[in-house]
Amino acid sequence: MRLPVLLSALAVSLCAAGIIGVASAADPVPSFSLAVRARLHNSGQLELGILTEQGVRLPRARFVPAEVEHRQWIVSSAVDISGFETRLIARRLADQRTQVALRLEGFVVKPRRAILPSNAAPGRWYRTNAVVVEHMDDADTSEARSLLAEAAAIRAAATTPDLIGLVGWLNGEPTTIARELAKGNVVLIDFWTFGCYNCRNTLPYLTAWDEKYREHGLVILGVHRPEFAYEEDPARIGEAIVQHGIEYSVPLDTDARTWRAYRNRFWPAKYLIGPTDEAQMGVRYRHFGEGRYERTEREIRAALQAVGRDLSGVPFGVDMDS
């Protein structure tokens, strides 16, 4: 109950200090979720639908014929869901299983648990895992909708979690990992808290990497997960941001939901997220505690080059003495 009041006060008290963008508490990045539902009829036809998080079922019925060429996608007509052109797609596989997915603004979004078994019981509804789609007030252009649709596709196939359960956002506009990857960036998460001595020792390297690689596609997110009650105060977090010259974004993970999603146990902890062999959004490298700064920078450079960034004119290493 007191967090919105604290954030409101923070917006005023830290304005002169140069803190950019204080997001309100509760859902800094609003989103909605969709799932695909399917059931087999005795005739062999497959009935499909989209289930929204409010329980609305759209469209009313779409069918995959009992006999259809393997691998051929069946595409439904479009429905508008929260401003996104959404279609159901499905195809029979060679082993008689059926794969279902969504086509969002032209991007194929494949939810988990999207394979209906060949021995599915007729009449029983099956449902995929939810697909999370970001909602932005200004997503009224095809470019903006396409970006968020691509982010949804990346997130659905990810092997690592996105940010969840944040209560606020300091230093910049709220974003998500999947959205940054859709832009062609890579993300370095740093779990920290301002009262942690070891965390403070790593901050000069983080700020140096931010300054050096930001324009080349590195997005650092300093996810602040407090250890003690006094570290929950947004005003004190803001003071630490100014004191240490942090210019990258600081999401507030006060309820530790992102921390738990990553099964993290340590401060500081760094997770470098970008394309891997398994997915476009996966953990390429992780490190706990201080040290290994050269190794971490090499991994950053490799991740940036993996998404096509040219670092030929960017020398390796940072000068801490300066």
Tab-separated table of C-alpha atoms in Angstrom:
chain	number	residue	atom	x	y	z
A	1	MET	CA	0.000	0.000	0.000
A	2	ARG	CA	2.805	2.432	0.736
A	3	LEU	CA	4.849	1.783	-2.446
A	4	PRO	CA	2.793	3.990	-4.810
A	5	VAL	CA	3.128	6.847	-2.304
A	6	LEU	CA	6.882	6.344	-2.102
A	7	LEU	CA	7.237	6.248	-5.868
A	8	SER	CA	5.200	9.420	-6.221
A	9	ALA	CA	7.423	11.180	-3.717
A	10	LEU	CA	10.487	9.812	-5.465
A	11	ALA	CA	9.443	11.342	-8.769
A	12	VAL	CA	9.510	14.772	-7.130
A	13	SER	CA	12.523	14.420	-4.867
A	14	LEU	CA	14.849	12.953	-7.475
A	15	CYS	CA	13.940	15.146	-10.426
A	16	ALA	CA	16.763	17.565	-9.756
A	17	ALA	CA	19.182	14.695	-9.218
A	18	GLY	CA	18.792	13.579	-12.797
A	19	ILE	CA	16.917	10.306	-12.344
A	20	ILE	CA	15.080	9.683	-15.593
A	21	GLY	CA	11.613	8.170	-15.716
A	22	VAL	CA	10.050	6.766	-12.557
A	23	ALA	CA	7.421	4.205	-13.519
A	24	SER	CA	4.433	3.764	-11.261
A	25	ALA	CA	4.116	0.673	-9.141
A	26	ALA	CA	2.191	-2.376	-10.324
A	27	ASP	CA	2.770	-3.675	-13.804
A	28	PRO	CA	5.294	-1.237	-15.329
A	29	VAL	CA	4.946	-3.146	-18.631
A	30	PRO	CA	1.275	-4.068	-19.106
A	31	SER	CA	0.568	-7.228	-21.059
A	32	PHE	CA	-2.152	-9.679	-21.914
A	33	SER	CA	-2.059	-13.419	-22.498
A	34	LEU	CA	-3.567	-15.798	-25.028
A	35	ALA	CA	-3.761	-19.572	-25.237
A	36	VAL	CA	-4.873	-21.949	-27.967
A	37	ARG	CA	-7.560	-24.478	-27.069
A	38	ALA	CA	-8.355	-27.554	-29.102
A	39	ARG	CA	-10.534	-30.653	-28.989
A	40	LEU	CA	-10.970	-33.617	-31.259
A	41	HIS	CA	-14.373	-34.619	-32.587
A	42	ASN	CA	-15.440	-38.199	-33.247
A	43	SER	CA	-15.411	-37.345	-36.944
A	44	GLY	CA	-11.686	-36.739	-36.757
A	45	GLN	CA	-12.038	-32.996	-37.202
A	46	LEU	CA	-10.141	-30.750	-34.787
A	47	GLU	CA	-11.916	-27.766	-33.268
A	48	LEU	CA	-9.693	-24.804	-32.399
A	49	GLY	CA	-10.152	-21.552	-30.547
A	50	ILE	CA	-8.284	-18.749	-28.775
A	51	LEU	CA	-8.740	-18.315	-25.029
A	52	THR	CA	-8.038	-14.879	-23.545
A	53	GLU	CA	-7.052	-14.342	-19.930
A	54	GLN	CA	-10.580	-13.028	-19.268
A	55	GLY	CA	-11.981	-16.375	-20.378
A	56	VAL	CA	-13.304	-15.115	-23.722
A	57	ARG	CA	-13.190	-17.762	-26.449
A	58	LEU	CA	-12.405	-16.526	-29.956
A	59	PRO	CA	-13.195	-17.395	-32.664
A	60	ARG	CA	-16.237	-19.561	-31.928
A	61	ALA	CA	-15.059	-22.519	-34.020
A	62	ARG	CA	-12.335	-23.286	-36.534
A	63	PHE	CA	-11.794	-26.803	-37.808
A	64	VAL	CA	-8.876	-28.790	-39.165
A	65	PRO	CA	-10.193	-31.510	-41.487
A	66	ALA	CA	-9.681	-35.128	-40.528
A	67	GLU	CA	-7.708	-35.696	-43.730
A	68	VAL	CA	-5.183	-32.998	-44.622
A	69	GLU	CA	-1.738	-33.099	-46.162
A	70	HIS	CA	1.003	-33.413	-43.573
A	71	ARG	CA	2.912	-30.222	-42.796
A	72	GLN	CA	0.359	-28.018	-44.545
A	73	TRP	CA	-0.687	-25.172	-42.255
A	74	ILE	CA	-4.411	-24.473	-41.949
A	75	VAL	CA	-4.962	-20.750	-41.305
A	76	SER	CA	-8.090	-19.225	-39.771
A	77	SER	CA	-9.547	-15.856	-40.628
A	78	ALA	CA	-8.231	-12.934	-38.590
A	79	VAL	CA	-9.681	-11.617	-35.359
A	80	ASP	CA	-8.660	-8.426	-33.585
A	81	ILE	CA	-7.370	-8.962	-30.059
A	82	SER	CA	-6.190	-5.838	-28.235
A	83	GLY	CA	-5.323	-4.234	-31.579
A	84	PHE	CA	-3.305	-7.188	-32.898
A	85	GLU	CA	-4.340	-9.103	-36.018
A	86	THR	CA	-4.502	-12.655	-34.692
A	87	ARG	CA	-5.003	-15.944	-36.544
A	88	LEU	CA	-5.046	-19.564	-35.512
A	89	ILE	CA	-2.804	-21.929	-37.422
A	90	ALA	CA	-2.553	-25.695	-37.210
A	91	ARG	CA	-1.056	-28.602	-39.100
A	92	ARG	CA	-1.070	-32.377	-38.934
A	93	LEU	CA	2.287	-33.989	-38.306
A	94	ALA	CA	3.432	-37.212	-39.936
A	95	ASP	CA	2.757	-39.204	-36.746
A	96	GLN	CA	-0.870	-37.964	-36.637
A	97	ARG	CA	-0.235	-35.497	-33.860
A	98	THR	CA	-1.427	-31.918	-34.456
A	99	GLN	CA	0.610	-28.778	-33.901
A	100	VAL	CA	-1.223	-25.541	-33.135
A	101	ALA	CA	0.071	-21.984	-32.921
A	102	LEU	CA	-0.865	-18.327	-33.377
A	103	ARG	CA	-0.013	-15.933	-36.139
A	104	LEU	CA	0.267	-12.491	-34.577
A	105	GLU	CA	0.745	-9.580	-36.989
A	106	GLY	CA	2.330	-12.089	-39.382
A	107	PHE	CA	4.718	-13.593	-36.797
A	108	VAL	CA	4.281	-17.264	-35.903
A	109	VAL	CA	4.046	-17.556	-32.122
A	110	LYS	CA	4.439	-21.131	-30.909
A	111	PRO	CA	3.244	-21.624	-27.338
A	112	ARG	CA	4.549	-24.472	-25.238
A	113	ARG	CA	2.431	-27.613	-24.976
A	114	ALA	CA	1.188	-26.909	-28.498
A	115	ILE	CA	1.215	-30.512	-29.756
A	116	LEU	CA	-2.078	-32.372	-29.500
A	117	PRO	CA	-1.345	-36.099	-29.058
A	118	SER	CA	-2.494	-38.545	-31.705
A	119	ASN	CA	-4.504	-40.418	-29.081
A	120	ALA	CA	-6.299	-37.311	-27.789
A	121	ALA	CA	-9.618	-38.209	-26.223
A	122	PRO	CA	-12.536	-36.980	-28.382
A	123	GLY	CA	-14.515	-34.166	-26.758
A	124	ARG	CA	-11.805	-33.212	-24.273
A	125	TRP	CA	-10.454	-29.694	-24.471
A	126	TYR	CA	-6.651	-29.315	-24.516
A	127	ARG	CA	-4.964	-25.976	-23.897
A	128	THR	CA	-1.496	-24.670	-24.659
A	129	ASN	CA	0.605	-22.621	-22.276
A	130	ALA	CA	-0.205	-18.927	-22.319
A	131	VAL	CA	1.497	-16.583	-24.757
A	132	VAL	CA	2.343	-13.223	-23.165
A	133	VAL	CA	1.985	-10.182	-25.422
A	134	GLU	CA	3.067	-6.718	-24.345
A	135	HIS	CA	0.541	-3.942	-24.624
A	136	MET	CA	1.670	-0.377	-25.263
A	137	ASP	CA	-0.565	2.671	-25.440
A	138	ASP	CA	1.334	3.965	-28.446
A	139	ALA	CA	1.359	0.659	-30.342
A	140	ASP	CA	-0.924	2.130	-32.987
A	141	THR	CA	1.509	1.755	-35.881
A	142	SER	CA	2.259	-1.418	-37.810
A	143	GLU	CA	5.953	-1.097	-36.857
A	144	ALA	CA	5.152	-0.961	-33.134
A	145	ARG	CA	2.718	-3.869	-33.324
A	146	SER	CA	5.199	-5.918	-35.342
A	147	LEU	CA	7.911	-5.299	-32.735
A	148	LEU	CA	5.669	-6.496	-29.909
A	149	ALA	CA	4.474	-9.478	-31.949
A	150	GLU	CA	8.063	-10.491	-32.650
A	151	ALA	CA	8.830	-10.076	-28.944
A	152	ALA	CA	5.909	-12.388	-28.122
A	153	ALA	CA	7.277	-15.001	-30.533
A	154	ILE	CA	10.748	-14.729	-28.982
A	155	ARG	CA	9.346	-14.981	-25.454
A	156	ALA	CA	7.170	-18.005	-26.274
A	157	ALA	CA	10.205	-19.978	-27.461
A	158	ALA	CA	12.624	-18.646	-24.832
A	159	THR	CA	14.713	-20.888	-22.616
A	160	THR	CA	15.025	-18.216	-19.921
A	161	PRO	CA	12.376	-16.048	-18.214
A	162	ASP	CA	11.496	-12.481	-19.047
A	163	LEU	CA	11.134	-9.839	-16.340
A	164	ILE	CA	8.066	-10.468	-14.176
A	165	GLY	CA	6.420	-9.002	-11.087
A	166	LEU	CA	8.283	-5.697	-11.037
A	167	VAL	CA	6.899	-2.971	-8.759
A	168	GLY	CA	8.556	0.019	-10.413
A	169	TRP	CA	11.235	1.235	-12.768
A	170	LEU	CA	13.988	3.834	-12.365
A	171	ASN	CA	16.186	5.386	-15.052
A	172	GLY	CA	14.360	5.160	-18.344
A	173	GLU	CA	11.235	3.684	-19.830
A	174	PRO	CA	10.066	0.189	-18.844
A	175	THR	CA	10.939	-2.532	-21.331
A	176	THR	CA	11.245	-6.308	-21.518
A	177	ILE	CA	14.049	-8.652	-22.456
A	178	ALA	CA	12.127	-10.063	-25.422
A	179	ARG	CA	11.414	-6.588	-26.779
A	180	GLU	CA	15.076	-5.623	-26.620
A	181	LEU	CA	16.071	-8.821	-28.423
A	182	ALA	CA	13.450	-8.085	-31.089
A	183	LYS	CA	15.215	-4.757	-31.631
A	184	GLY	CA	18.485	-6.603	-32.284
A	185	ASN	CA	20.008	-5.905	-28.865
A	186	VAL	CA	21.393	-8.204	-26.182
A	187	VAL	CA	20.603	-7.875	-22.481
A	188	LEU	CA	22.833	-8.073	-19.419
A	189	ILE	CA	20.859	-8.505	-16.200
A	190	ASP	CA	22.664	-7.517	-13.019
A	191	PHE	CA	20.914	-8.573	-9.809
A	192	TRP	CA	22.105	-6.120	-7.175
A	193	THR	CA	21.113	-4.222	-4.069
A	194	PHE	CA	22.661	-0.926	-3.009
A	195	GLY	CA	23.568	-2.156	0.487
A	196	CYS	CA	25.737	-4.975	-0.883
A	197	TYR	CA	29.472	-4.205	-0.715
A	198	ASN	CA	30.308	-6.711	-3.458
A	199	CYS	CA	27.614	-5.226	-5.707
A	200	ARG	CA	29.071	-1.747	-5.301
A	201	ASN	CA	32.511	-3.025	-6.312
A	202	THR	CA	31.149	-4.254	-9.664
A	203	LEU	CA	29.279	-1.048	-10.556
A	204	PRO	CA	32.275	0.783	-12.117
A	205	TYR	CA	32.609	-2.041	-14.645
A	206	LEU	CA	28.900	-2.082	-15.405
A	207	THR	CA	28.769	1.670	-15.955
A	208	ALA	CA	31.876	1.480	-18.151
A	209	TRP	CA	30.382	-1.308	-20.268
A	210	ASP	CA	27.141	0.631	-20.537
A	211	GLU	CA	28.961	3.716	-21.804
A	212	LYS	CA	31.119	1.705	-24.193
A	213	TYR	CA	28.615	-0.742	-25.696
A	214	ARG	CA	25.202	0.924	-25.351
A	215	GLU	CA	25.233	2.328	-28.884
A	216	HIS	CA	26.336	-1.089	-30.142
A	217	GLY	CA	23.284	-2.891	-28.772
A	218	LEU	CA	24.062	-3.734	-25.127
A	219	VAL	CA	21.131	-3.128	-22.765
A	220	ILE	CA	22.040	-3.418	-19.087
A	221	LEU	CA	19.162	-3.896	-16.650
A	222	GLY	CA	20.190	-3.423	-13.036
A	223	VAL	CA	17.441	-5.495	-11.414
A	224	HIS	CA	17.338	-4.240	-7.824
A	225	ARG	CA	16.351	-7.031	-5.457
A	226	PRO	CA	16.649	-5.813	-1.831
A	227	GLU	CA	18.026	-8.093	0.843
A	228	PHE	CA	16.954	-6.015	3.854
A	229	ALA	CA	13.914	-3.820	4.492
A	230	TYR	CA	15.815	-0.527	4.328
A	231	GLU	CA	16.924	-1.401	0.785
A	232	GLU	CA	13.301	-1.377	-0.408
A	233	ASP	CA	13.099	2.436	-0.175
A	234	PRO	CA	13.013	3.805	-3.763
A	235	ALA	CA	14.438	7.136	-2.591
A	236	ARG	CA	17.549	5.421	-1.232
A	237	ILE	CA	17.870	3.353	-4.393
A	238	GLY	CA	17.710	6.600	-6.367
A	239	GLU	CA	20.456	8.110	-4.221
A	240	ALA	CA	22.664	5.087	-4.975
A	241	ILE	CA	21.965	5.459	-8.703
A	242	VAL	CA	23.187	9.056	-8.597
A	243	GLN	CA	26.148	8.276	-6.325
A	244	HIS	CA	27.483	5.550	-8.612
A	245	GLY	CA	26.729	7.300	-11.899
A	246	ILE	CA	24.341	4.595	-13.123
A	247	GLU	CA	22.700	5.586	-16.401
A	248	TYR	CA	21.223	2.220	-17.366
A	249	SER	CA	17.702	1.204	-16.305
A	250	VAL	CA	16.969	-0.138	-12.830
A	251	PRO	CA	13.843	-2.317	-12.558
A	252	LEU	CA	12.589	-2.750	-8.984
A	253	ASP	CA	12.187	-6.428	-8.093
A	254	THR	CA	11.083	-5.769	-4.514
A	255	ASP	CA	8.867	-8.860	-4.415
A	256	ALA	CA	11.727	-11.006	-5.825
A	257	ARG	CA	9.553	-12.504	-8.559
A	258	THR	CA	12.151	-12.100	-11.317
A	259	TRP	CA	14.841	-13.226	-8.850
A	260	ARG	CA	12.881	-16.428	-8.168
A	261	ALA	CA	12.092	-16.960	-11.867
A	262	TYR	CA	15.853	-17.104	-12.462
A	263	ARG	CA	16.335	-19.251	-9.345
A	264	ASN	CA	19.000	-16.802	-8.358
A	265	ARG	CA	20.595	-16.919	-4.916
A	266	PHE	CA	23.446	-14.425	-4.997
A	267	TRP	CA	24.273	-10.712	-5.068
A	268	PRO	CA	25.676	-9.624	-7.439
A	269	ALA	CA	24.688	-11.985	-10.245
A	270	LYS	CA	25.001	-11.353	-13.970
A	271	TYR	CA	23.041	-13.080	-16.738
A	272	LEU	CA	23.889	-12.305	-20.353
A	273	ILE	CA	20.858	-13.010	-22.533
A	274	GLY	CA	20.790	-13.329	-26.302
A	275	PRO	CA	20.595	-15.941	-29.048
A	276	THR	CA	21.807	-19.456	-28.195
A	277	ASP	CA	21.763	-22.752	-30.077
A	278	GLU	CA	18.391	-23.556	-28.486
A	279	ALA	CA	16.511	-20.259	-28.748
A	280	GLN	CA	16.728	-16.627	-29.705
A	281	MET	CA	16.312	-15.755	-26.016
A	282	GLY	CA	18.541	-17.778	-23.737
A	283	VAL	CA	21.291	-17.361	-21.145
A	284	ARG	CA	24.627	-17.216	-22.952
A	285	TYR	CA	26.726	-16.598	-19.850
A	286	ARG	CA	26.297	-16.172	-16.100
A	287	HIS	CA	28.605	-15.066	-13.320
A	288	PHE	CA	28.104	-14.688	-9.565
A	289	GLY	CA	30.045	-12.328	-7.347
A	290	GLU	CA	32.959	-10.057	-8.195
A	291	GLY	CA	35.748	-10.674	-10.685
A	292	ARG	CA	35.984	-12.237	-14.134
A	293	TYR	CA	35.591	-8.805	-15.700
A	294	GLU	CA	37.643	-9.599	-18.790
A	295	ARG	CA	35.753	-12.860	-19.333
A	296	THR	CA	32.427	-11.051	-18.947
A	297	GLU	CA	33.400	-8.379	-21.464
A	298	ARG	CA	34.509	-11.017	-23.954
A	299	GLU	CA	31.137	-12.707	-23.592
A	300	ILE	CA	29.369	-9.367	-24.104
A	301	ARG	CA	31.293	-8.790	-27.315
A	302	ALA	CA	30.570	-12.311	-28.569
A	303	ALA	CA	26.845	-11.848	-27.896
A	304	LEU	CA	26.777	-8.518	-29.726
A	305	GLN	CA	28.591	-9.994	-32.701
A	306	ALA	CA	26.113	-12.897	-32.717
A	307	VAL	CA	23.290	-10.426	-33.424
A	308	GLY	CA	25.281	-8.744	-36.177
A	309	ARG	CA	26.865	-5.820	-34.346
A	310	ASP	CA	30.161	-4.580	-35.770
A	311	LEU	CA	32.748	-4.104	-33.014
A	312	SER	CA	35.777	-3.864	-35.292
A	313	GLY	CA	36.402	-0.283	-34.199
A	314	VAL	CA	35.706	-0.881	-30.508
A	315	PRO	CA	38.797	-1.835	-28.484
A	316	PHE	CA	38.587	-4.472	-25.788
A	317	GLY	CA	38.927	-3.534	-22.107
A	318	VAL	CA	37.974	-0.700	-19.789
A	319	ASP	CA	40.298	1.634	-17.886
A	320	MET	CA	39.236	1.704	-14.237
A	321	ASP	CA	41.942	4.215	-13.336
A	322	SER	CA	40.223	6.864	-15.449
